[in-house]
PDB file of C-alpha atoms in Angstrom:
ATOM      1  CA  UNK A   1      78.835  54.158 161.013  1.00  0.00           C
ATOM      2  CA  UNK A   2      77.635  51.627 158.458  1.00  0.00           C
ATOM      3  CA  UNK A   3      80.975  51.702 156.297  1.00  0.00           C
ATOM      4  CA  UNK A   4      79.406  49.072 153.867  1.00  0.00           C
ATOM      5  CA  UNK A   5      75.628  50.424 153.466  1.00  0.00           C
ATOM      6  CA  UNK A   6      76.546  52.503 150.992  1.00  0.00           C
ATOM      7  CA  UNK A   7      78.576  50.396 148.674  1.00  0.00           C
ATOM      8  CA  UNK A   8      77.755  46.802 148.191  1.00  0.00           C
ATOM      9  CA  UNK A   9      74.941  45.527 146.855  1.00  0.00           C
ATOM     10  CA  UNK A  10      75.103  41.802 147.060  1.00  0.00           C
ATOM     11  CA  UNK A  11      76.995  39.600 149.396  1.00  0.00           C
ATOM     12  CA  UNK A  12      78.834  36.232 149.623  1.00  0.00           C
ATOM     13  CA  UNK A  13      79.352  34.183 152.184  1.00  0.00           C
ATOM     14  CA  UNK A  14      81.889  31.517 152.780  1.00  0.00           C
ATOM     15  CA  UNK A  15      79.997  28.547 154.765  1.00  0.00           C
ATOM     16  CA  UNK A  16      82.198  26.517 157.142  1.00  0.00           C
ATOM     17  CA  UNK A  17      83.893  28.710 159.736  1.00  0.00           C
ATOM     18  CA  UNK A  18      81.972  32.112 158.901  1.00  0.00           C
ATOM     19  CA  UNK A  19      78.097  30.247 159.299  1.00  0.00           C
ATOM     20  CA  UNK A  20      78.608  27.053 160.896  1.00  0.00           C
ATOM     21  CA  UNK A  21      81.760  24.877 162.009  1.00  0.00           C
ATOM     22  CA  UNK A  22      80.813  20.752 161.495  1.00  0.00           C
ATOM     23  CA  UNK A  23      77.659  20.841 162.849  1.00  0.00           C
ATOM     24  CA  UNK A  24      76.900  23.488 164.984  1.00  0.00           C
ATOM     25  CA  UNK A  25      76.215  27.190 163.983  1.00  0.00           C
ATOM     26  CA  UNK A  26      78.176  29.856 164.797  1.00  0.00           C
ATOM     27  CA  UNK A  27      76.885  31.484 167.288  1.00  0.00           C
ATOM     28  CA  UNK A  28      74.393  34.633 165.947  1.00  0.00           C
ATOM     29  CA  UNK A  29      74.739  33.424 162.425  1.00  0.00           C
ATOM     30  CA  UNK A  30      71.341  32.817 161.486  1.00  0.00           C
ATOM     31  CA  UNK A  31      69.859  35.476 162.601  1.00  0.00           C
ATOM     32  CA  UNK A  32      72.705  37.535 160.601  1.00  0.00           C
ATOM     33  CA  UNK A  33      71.817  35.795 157.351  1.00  0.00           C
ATOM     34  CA  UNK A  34      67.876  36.255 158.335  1.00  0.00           C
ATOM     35  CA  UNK A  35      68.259  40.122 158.714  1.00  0.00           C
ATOM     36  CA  UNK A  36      70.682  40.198 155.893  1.00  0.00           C
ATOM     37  CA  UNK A  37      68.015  38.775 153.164  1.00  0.00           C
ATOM     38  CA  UNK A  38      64.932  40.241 154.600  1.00  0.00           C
ATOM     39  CA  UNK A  39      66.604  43.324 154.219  1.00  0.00           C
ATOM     40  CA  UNK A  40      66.287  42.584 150.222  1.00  0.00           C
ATOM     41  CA  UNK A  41      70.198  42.246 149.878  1.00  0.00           C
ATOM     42  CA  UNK A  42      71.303  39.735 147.219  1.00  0.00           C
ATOM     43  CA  UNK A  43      73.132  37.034 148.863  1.00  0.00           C
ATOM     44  CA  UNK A  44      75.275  33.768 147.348  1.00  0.00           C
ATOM     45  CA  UNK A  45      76.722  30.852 149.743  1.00  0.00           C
ATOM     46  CA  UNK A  46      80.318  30.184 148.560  1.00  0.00           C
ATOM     47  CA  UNK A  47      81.963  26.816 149.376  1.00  0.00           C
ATOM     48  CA  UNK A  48      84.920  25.123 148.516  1.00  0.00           C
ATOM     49  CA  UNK A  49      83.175  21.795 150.470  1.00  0.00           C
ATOM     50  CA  UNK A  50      83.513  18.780 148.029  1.00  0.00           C
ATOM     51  CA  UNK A  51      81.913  16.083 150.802  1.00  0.00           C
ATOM     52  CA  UNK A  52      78.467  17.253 150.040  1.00  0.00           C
ATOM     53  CA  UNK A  53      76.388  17.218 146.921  1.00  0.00           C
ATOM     54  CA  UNK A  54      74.462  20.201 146.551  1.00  0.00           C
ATOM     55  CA  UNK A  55      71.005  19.008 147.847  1.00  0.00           C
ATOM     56  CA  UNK A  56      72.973  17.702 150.887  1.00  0.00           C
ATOM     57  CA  UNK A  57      74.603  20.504 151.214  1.00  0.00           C
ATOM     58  CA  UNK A  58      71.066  22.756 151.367  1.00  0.00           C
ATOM     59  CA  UNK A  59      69.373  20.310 153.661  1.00  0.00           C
ATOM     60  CA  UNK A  60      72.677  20.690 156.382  1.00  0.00           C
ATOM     61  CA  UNK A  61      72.021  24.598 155.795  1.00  0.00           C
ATOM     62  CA  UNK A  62      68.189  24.200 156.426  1.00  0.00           C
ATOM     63  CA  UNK A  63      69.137  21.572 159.310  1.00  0.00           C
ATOM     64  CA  UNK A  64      71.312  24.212 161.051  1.00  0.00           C
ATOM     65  CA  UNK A  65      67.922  27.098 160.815  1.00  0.00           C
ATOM     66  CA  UNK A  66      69.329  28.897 157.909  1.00  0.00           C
ATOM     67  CA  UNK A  67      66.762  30.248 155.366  1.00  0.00           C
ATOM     68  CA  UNK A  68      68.780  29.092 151.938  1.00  0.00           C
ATOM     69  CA  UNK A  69      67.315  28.526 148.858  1.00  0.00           C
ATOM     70  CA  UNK A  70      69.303  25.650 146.693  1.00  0.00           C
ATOM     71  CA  UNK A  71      69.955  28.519 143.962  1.00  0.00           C
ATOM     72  CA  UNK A  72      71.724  30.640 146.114  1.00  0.00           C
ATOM     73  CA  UNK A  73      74.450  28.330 146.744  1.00  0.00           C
ATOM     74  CA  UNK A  74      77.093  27.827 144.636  1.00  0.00           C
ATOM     75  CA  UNK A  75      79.585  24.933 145.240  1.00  0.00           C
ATOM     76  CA  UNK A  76      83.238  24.073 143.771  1.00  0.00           C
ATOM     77  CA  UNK A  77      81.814  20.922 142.774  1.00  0.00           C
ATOM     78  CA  UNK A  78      78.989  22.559 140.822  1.00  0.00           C
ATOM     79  CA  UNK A  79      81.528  24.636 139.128  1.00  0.00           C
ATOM     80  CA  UNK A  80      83.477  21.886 138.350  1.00  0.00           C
ATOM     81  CA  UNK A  81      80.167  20.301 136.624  1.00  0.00           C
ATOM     82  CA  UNK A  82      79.752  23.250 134.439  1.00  0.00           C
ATOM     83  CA  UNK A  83      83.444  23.251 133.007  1.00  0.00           C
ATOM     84  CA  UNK A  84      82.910  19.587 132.434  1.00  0.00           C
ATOM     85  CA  UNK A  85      79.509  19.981 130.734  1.00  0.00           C
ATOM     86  CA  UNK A  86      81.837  22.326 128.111  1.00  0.00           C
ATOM     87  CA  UNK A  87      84.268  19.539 127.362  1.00  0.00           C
ATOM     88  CA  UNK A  88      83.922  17.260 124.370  1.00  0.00           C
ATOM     89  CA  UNK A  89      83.141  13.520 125.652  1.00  0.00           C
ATOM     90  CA  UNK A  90      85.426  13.977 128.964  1.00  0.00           C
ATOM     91  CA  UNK A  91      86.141  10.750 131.114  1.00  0.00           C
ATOM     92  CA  UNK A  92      87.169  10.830 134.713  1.00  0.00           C
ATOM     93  CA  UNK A  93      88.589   9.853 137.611  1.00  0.00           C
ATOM     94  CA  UNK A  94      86.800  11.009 140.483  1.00  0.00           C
ATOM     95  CA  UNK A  95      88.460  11.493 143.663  1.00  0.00           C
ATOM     96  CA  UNK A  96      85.374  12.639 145.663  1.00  0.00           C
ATOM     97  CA  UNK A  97      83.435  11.994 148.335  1.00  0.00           C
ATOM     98  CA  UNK A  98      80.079   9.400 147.081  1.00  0.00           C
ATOM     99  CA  UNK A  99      77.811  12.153 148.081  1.00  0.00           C
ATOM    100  CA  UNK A 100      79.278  14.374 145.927  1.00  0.00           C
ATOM    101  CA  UNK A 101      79.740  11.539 142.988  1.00  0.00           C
ATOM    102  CA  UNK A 102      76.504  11.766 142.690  1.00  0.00           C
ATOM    103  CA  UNK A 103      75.912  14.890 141.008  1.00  0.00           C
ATOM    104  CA  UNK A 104      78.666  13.395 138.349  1.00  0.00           C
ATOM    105  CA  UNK A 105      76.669  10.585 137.024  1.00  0.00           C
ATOM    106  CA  UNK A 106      76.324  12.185 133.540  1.00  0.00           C
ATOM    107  CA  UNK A 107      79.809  11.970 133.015  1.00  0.00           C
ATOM    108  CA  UNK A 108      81.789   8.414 132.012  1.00  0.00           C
ATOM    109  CA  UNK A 109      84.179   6.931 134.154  1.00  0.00           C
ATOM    110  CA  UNK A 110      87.828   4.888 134.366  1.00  0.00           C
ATOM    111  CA  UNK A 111      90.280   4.692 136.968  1.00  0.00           C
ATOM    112  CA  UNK A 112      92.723   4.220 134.165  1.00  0.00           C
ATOM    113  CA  UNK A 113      91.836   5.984 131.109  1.00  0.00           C
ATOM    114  CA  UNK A 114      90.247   9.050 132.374  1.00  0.00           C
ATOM    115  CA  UNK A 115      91.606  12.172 130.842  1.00  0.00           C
ATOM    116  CA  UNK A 116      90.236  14.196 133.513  1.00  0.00           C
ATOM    117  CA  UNK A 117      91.152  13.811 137.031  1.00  0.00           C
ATOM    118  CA  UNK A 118      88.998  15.513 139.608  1.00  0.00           C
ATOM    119  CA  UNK A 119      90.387  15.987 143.242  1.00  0.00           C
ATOM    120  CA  UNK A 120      87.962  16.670 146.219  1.00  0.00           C
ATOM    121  CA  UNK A 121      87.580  16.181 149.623  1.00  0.00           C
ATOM    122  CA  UNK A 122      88.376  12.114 150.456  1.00  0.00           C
ATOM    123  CA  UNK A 123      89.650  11.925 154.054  1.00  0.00           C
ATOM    124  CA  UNK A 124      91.500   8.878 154.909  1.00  0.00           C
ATOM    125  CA  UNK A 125      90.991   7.718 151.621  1.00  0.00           C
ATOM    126  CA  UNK A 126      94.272   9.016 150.532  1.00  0.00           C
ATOM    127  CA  UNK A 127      97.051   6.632 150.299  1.00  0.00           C
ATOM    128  CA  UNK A 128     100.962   6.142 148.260  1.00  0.00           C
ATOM    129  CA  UNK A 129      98.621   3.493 145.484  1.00  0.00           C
ATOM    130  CA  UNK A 130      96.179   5.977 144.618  1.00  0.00           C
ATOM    131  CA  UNK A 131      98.369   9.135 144.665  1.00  0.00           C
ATOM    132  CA  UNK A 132     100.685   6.884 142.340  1.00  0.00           C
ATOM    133  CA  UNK A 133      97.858   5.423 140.120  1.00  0.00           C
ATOM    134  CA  UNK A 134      96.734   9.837 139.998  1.00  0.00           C
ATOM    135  CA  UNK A 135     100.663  10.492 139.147  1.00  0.00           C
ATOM    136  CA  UNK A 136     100.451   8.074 136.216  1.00  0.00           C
ATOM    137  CA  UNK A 137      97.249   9.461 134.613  1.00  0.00           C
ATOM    138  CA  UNK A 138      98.998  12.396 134.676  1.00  0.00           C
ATOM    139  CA  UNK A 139     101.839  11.148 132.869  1.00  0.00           C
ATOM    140  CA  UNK A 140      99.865   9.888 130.144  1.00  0.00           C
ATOM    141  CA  UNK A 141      98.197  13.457 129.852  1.00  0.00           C
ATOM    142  CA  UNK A 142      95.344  13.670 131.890  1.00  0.00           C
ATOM    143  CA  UNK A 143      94.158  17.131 133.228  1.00  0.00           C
ATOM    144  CA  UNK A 144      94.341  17.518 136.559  1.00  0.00           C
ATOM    145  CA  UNK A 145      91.530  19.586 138.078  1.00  0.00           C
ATOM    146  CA  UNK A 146      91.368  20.213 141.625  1.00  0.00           C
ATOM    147  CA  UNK A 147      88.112  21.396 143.533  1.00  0.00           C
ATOM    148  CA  UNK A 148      90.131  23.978 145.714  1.00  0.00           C
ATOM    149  CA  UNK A 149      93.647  24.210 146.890  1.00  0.00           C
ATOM    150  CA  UNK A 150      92.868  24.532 150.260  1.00  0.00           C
ATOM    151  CA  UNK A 151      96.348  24.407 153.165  1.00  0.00           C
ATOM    152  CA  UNK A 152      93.774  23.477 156.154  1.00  0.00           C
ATOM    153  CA  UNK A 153      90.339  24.064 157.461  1.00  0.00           C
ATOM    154  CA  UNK A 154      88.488  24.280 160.841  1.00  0.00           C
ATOM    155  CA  UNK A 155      86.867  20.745 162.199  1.00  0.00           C
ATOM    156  CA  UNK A 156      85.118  20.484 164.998  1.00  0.00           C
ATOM    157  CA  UNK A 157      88.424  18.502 166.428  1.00  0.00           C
ATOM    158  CA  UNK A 158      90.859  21.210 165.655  1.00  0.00           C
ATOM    159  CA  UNK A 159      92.854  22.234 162.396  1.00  0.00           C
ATOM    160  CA  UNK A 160      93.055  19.445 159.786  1.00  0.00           C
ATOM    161  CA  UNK A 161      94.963  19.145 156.901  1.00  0.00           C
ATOM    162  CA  UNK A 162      93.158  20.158 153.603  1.00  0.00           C
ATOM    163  CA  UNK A 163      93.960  18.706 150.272  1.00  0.00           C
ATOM    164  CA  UNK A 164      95.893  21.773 149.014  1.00  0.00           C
ATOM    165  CA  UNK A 165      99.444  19.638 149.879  1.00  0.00           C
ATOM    166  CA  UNK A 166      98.523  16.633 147.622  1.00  0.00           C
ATOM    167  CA  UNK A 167      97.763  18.781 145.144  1.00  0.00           C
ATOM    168  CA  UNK A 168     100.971  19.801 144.855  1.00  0.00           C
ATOM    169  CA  UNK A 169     102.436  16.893 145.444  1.00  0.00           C
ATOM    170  CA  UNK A 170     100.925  15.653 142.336  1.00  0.00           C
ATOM    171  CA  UNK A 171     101.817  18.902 140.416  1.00  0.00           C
ATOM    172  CA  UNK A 172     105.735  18.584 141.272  1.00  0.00           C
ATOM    173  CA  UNK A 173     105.650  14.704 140.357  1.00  0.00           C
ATOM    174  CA  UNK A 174     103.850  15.271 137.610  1.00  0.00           C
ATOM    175  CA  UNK A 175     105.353  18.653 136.128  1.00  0.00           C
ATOM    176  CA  UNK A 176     101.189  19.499 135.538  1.00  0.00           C
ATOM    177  CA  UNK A 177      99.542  22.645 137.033  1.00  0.00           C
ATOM    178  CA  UNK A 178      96.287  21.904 138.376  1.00  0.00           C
ATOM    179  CA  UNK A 179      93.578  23.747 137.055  1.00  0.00           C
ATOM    180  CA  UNK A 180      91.405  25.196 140.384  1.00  0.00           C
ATOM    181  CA  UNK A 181      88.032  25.850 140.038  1.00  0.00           C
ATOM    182  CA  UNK A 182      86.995  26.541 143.671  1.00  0.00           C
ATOM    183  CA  UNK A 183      88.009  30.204 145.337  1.00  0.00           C
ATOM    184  CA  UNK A 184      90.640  31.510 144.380  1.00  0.00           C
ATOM    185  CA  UNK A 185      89.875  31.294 141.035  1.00  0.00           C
ATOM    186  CA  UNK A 186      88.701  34.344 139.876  1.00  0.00           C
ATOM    187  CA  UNK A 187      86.545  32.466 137.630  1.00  0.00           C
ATOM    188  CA  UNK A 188      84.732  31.196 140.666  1.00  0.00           C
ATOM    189  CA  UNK A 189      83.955  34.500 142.072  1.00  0.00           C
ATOM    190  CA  UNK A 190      82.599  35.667 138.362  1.00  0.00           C
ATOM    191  CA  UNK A 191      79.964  32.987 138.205  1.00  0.00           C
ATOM    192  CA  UNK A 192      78.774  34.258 141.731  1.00  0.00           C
ATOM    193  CA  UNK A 193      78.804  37.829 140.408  1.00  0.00           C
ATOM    194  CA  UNK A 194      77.390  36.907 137.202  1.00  0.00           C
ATOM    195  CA  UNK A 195      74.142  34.900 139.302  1.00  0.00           C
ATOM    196  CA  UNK A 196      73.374  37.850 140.831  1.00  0.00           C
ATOM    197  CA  UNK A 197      73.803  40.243 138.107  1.00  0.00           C
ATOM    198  CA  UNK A 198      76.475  42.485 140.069  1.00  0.00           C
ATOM    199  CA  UNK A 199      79.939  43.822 139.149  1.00  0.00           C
ATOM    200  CA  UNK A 200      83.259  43.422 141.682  1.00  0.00           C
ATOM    201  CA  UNK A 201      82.727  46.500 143.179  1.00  0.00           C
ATOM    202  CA  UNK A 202      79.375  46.215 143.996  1.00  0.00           C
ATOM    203  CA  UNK A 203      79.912  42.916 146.112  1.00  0.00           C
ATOM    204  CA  UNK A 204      81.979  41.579 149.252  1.00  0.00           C
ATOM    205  CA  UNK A 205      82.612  38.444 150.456  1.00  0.00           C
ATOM    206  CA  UNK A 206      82.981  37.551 154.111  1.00  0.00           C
ATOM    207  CA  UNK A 207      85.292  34.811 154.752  1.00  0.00           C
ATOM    208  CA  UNK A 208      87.694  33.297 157.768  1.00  0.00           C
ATOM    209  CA  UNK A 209      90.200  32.407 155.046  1.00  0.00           C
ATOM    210  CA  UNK A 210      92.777  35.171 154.530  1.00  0.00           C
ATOM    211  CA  UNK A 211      94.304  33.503 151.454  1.00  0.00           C
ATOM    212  CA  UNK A 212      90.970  32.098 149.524  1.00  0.00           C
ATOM    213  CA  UNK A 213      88.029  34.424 150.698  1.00  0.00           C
ATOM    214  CA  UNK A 214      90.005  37.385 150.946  1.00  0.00           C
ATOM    215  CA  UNK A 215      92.709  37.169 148.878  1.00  0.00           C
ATOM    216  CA  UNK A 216      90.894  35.910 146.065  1.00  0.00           C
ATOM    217  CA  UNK A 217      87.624  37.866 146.967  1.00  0.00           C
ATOM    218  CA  UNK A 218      90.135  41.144 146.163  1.00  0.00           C
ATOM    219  CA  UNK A 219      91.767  40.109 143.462  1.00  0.00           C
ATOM    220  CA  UNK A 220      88.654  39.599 141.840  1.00  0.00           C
ATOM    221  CA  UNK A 221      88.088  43.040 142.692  1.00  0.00           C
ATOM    222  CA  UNK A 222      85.413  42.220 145.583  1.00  0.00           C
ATOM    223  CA  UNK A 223      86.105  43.808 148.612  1.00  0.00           C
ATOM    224  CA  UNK A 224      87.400  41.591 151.399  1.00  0.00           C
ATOM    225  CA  UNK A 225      85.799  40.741 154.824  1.00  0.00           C
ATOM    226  CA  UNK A 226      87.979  38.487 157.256  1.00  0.00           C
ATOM    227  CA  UNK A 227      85.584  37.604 160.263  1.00  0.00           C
ATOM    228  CA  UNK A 228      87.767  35.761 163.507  1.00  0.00           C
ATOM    229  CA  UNK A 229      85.569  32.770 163.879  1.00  0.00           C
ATOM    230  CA  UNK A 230      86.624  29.396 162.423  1.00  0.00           C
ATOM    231  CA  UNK A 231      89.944  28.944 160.806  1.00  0.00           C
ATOM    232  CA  UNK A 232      90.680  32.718 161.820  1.00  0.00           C
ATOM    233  CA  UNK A 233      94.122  32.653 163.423  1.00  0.00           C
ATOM    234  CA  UNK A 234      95.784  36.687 164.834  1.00  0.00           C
ATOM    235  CA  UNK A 235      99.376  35.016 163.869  1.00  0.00           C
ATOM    236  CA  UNK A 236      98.566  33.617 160.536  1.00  0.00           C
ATOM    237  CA  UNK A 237      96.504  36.830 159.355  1.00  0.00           C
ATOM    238  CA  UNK A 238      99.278  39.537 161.038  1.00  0.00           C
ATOM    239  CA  UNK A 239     101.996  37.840 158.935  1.00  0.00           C
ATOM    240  CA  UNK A 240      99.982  37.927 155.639  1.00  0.00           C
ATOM    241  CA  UNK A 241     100.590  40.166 152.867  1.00  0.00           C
ATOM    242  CA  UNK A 242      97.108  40.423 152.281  1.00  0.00           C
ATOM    243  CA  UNK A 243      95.104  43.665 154.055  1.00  0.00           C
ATOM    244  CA  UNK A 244      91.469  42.985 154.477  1.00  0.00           C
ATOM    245  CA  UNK A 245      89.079  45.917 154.100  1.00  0.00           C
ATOM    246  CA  UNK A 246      87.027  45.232 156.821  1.00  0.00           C
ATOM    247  CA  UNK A 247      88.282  42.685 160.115  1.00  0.00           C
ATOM    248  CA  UNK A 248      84.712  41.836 162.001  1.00  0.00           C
ATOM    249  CA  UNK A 249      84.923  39.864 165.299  1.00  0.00           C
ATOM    250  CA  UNK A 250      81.803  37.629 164.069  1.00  0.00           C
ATOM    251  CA  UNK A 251      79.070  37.346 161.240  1.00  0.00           C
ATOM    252  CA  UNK A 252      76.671  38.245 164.365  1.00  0.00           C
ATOM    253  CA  UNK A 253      78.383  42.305 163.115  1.00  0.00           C
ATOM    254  CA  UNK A 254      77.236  41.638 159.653  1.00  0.00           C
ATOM    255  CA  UNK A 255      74.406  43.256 159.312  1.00  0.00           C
ATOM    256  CA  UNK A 256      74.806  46.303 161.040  1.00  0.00           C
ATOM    257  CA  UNK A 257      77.756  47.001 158.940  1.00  0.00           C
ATOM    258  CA  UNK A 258      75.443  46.680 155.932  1.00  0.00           C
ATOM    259  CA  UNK A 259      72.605  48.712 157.901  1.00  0.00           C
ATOM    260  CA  UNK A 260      70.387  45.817 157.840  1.00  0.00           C
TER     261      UNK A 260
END
């Protein structure tokens, strides 16, 4: 039985872990997305990723065979640009990947009198200095503002830290609360709605991130698909509080499910 076909009307779709992992494409996944939009279905690409600008970003979808038009995705990062673009005269301190910098040109800069701090993606780059030099913006009253609040993610090397911990680690120094403009935020998942016209009930998201897709795909009032690909782990989603409404072995099951 096609228990979605009925129900939603647009989808989202997390990127690394539910279409690709690193570089290589899960297996069945673009042909999922391929049936999914020929079938006229609405679709948005969803990413936390702050390592990739948004034209990179669309280029490593095209790269991988999946048809994605740039105005279907919708990053963290280009969230991030739109609360920014709101803000009288705002300087910051980018903590991002250069790729990404780029698409924050508009915006000035100081490592030292920035009163808004943006935290992405920056590897090794993370050291005692800089989280210091961040803790002492904040102490002056700088706003932190983090791309996500991820706890790990799937590489093509295994589970890696994400930046979720520093995050915190600058919050309890600091005694700030970051504001998050990636998924969870609600606020993310309205601007996706919003793009394609759609209320909560009408959408899903499919993600392989219990906490973030999920979680905050529901509590937006989305319904929740967790697929088992990726970051997926039985032990870490059994001892969750949260209760998908759909659990799908692969996005390869997609479309089916949505009678495409």
């Amino acid at each position: 039985m096609n228990i979605l076909s009925s129900t939603i009307k647009g989808m989202l779709f997390d990127l690394d872990g539910v279409l690709y992992v690193g570089s290589t494409a899960v297996e069945g996944a673009v042909e999922a997305v391929r049936r999914i939009h020929a079938s006229g279905l609405p679709c948005r690409f969803v990413t936390n990723t702050s390592t990739l600008s948004l034209a990179s970003l669309q280029q490593k979808m095209l790269a991988l065979g999946f048809p994605i038009a740039r105005d279907e995705i919708i990053s963290a990062p280009q969230a991030t640009l739109l609360y920014l673009k709101r803000q009288q005269n705002p300087v910051c301190r980018l903590l991002l990947a250069e790729d990404v910098k780029q698409d924050f040109k508009r915006f000035r800069q100081s490592d030292t009198e920035a009163n808004y701090i943006v935290v992405g993606d920056i590897g090794d780059a993370w050291s005692y200095p800089l989280l210091n030099e961040v803790f002492n913006c904040l102490m002056q009253g700088a706003k932190l503002i983090a791309i996500h609040k991820n706890r790990f993610w799937q590489t093509e090397h295994g589970l890696q830290m994400d930046i979720g911990g520093f995050i915190a680690g600058l919050e309890y120094a600091s005694g700030s609360t970051a504001m998050i403009i990636g998924k969870p935020s609600a606020d993310f998942f309205q601007i996706a709605l919003d793009d394609m016209g759609l209320q909560a009930h009408e959408a899903a998201i499919i993600g392989d991130d219990i906490d973030v897709d999920v979680g905050g795909g529901q509590r937006a009032g989305l319904k929740g698909i967790l697929v088992k690909t990726g970051k997926y782990r039985q032990a870490y989603a059994g001892s969750s509080a949260i209760k998908p409404d759909l659990v799908i072995d692969s996005i390869r099951d997609l479309p089916g499910l949505l009678g495409c």
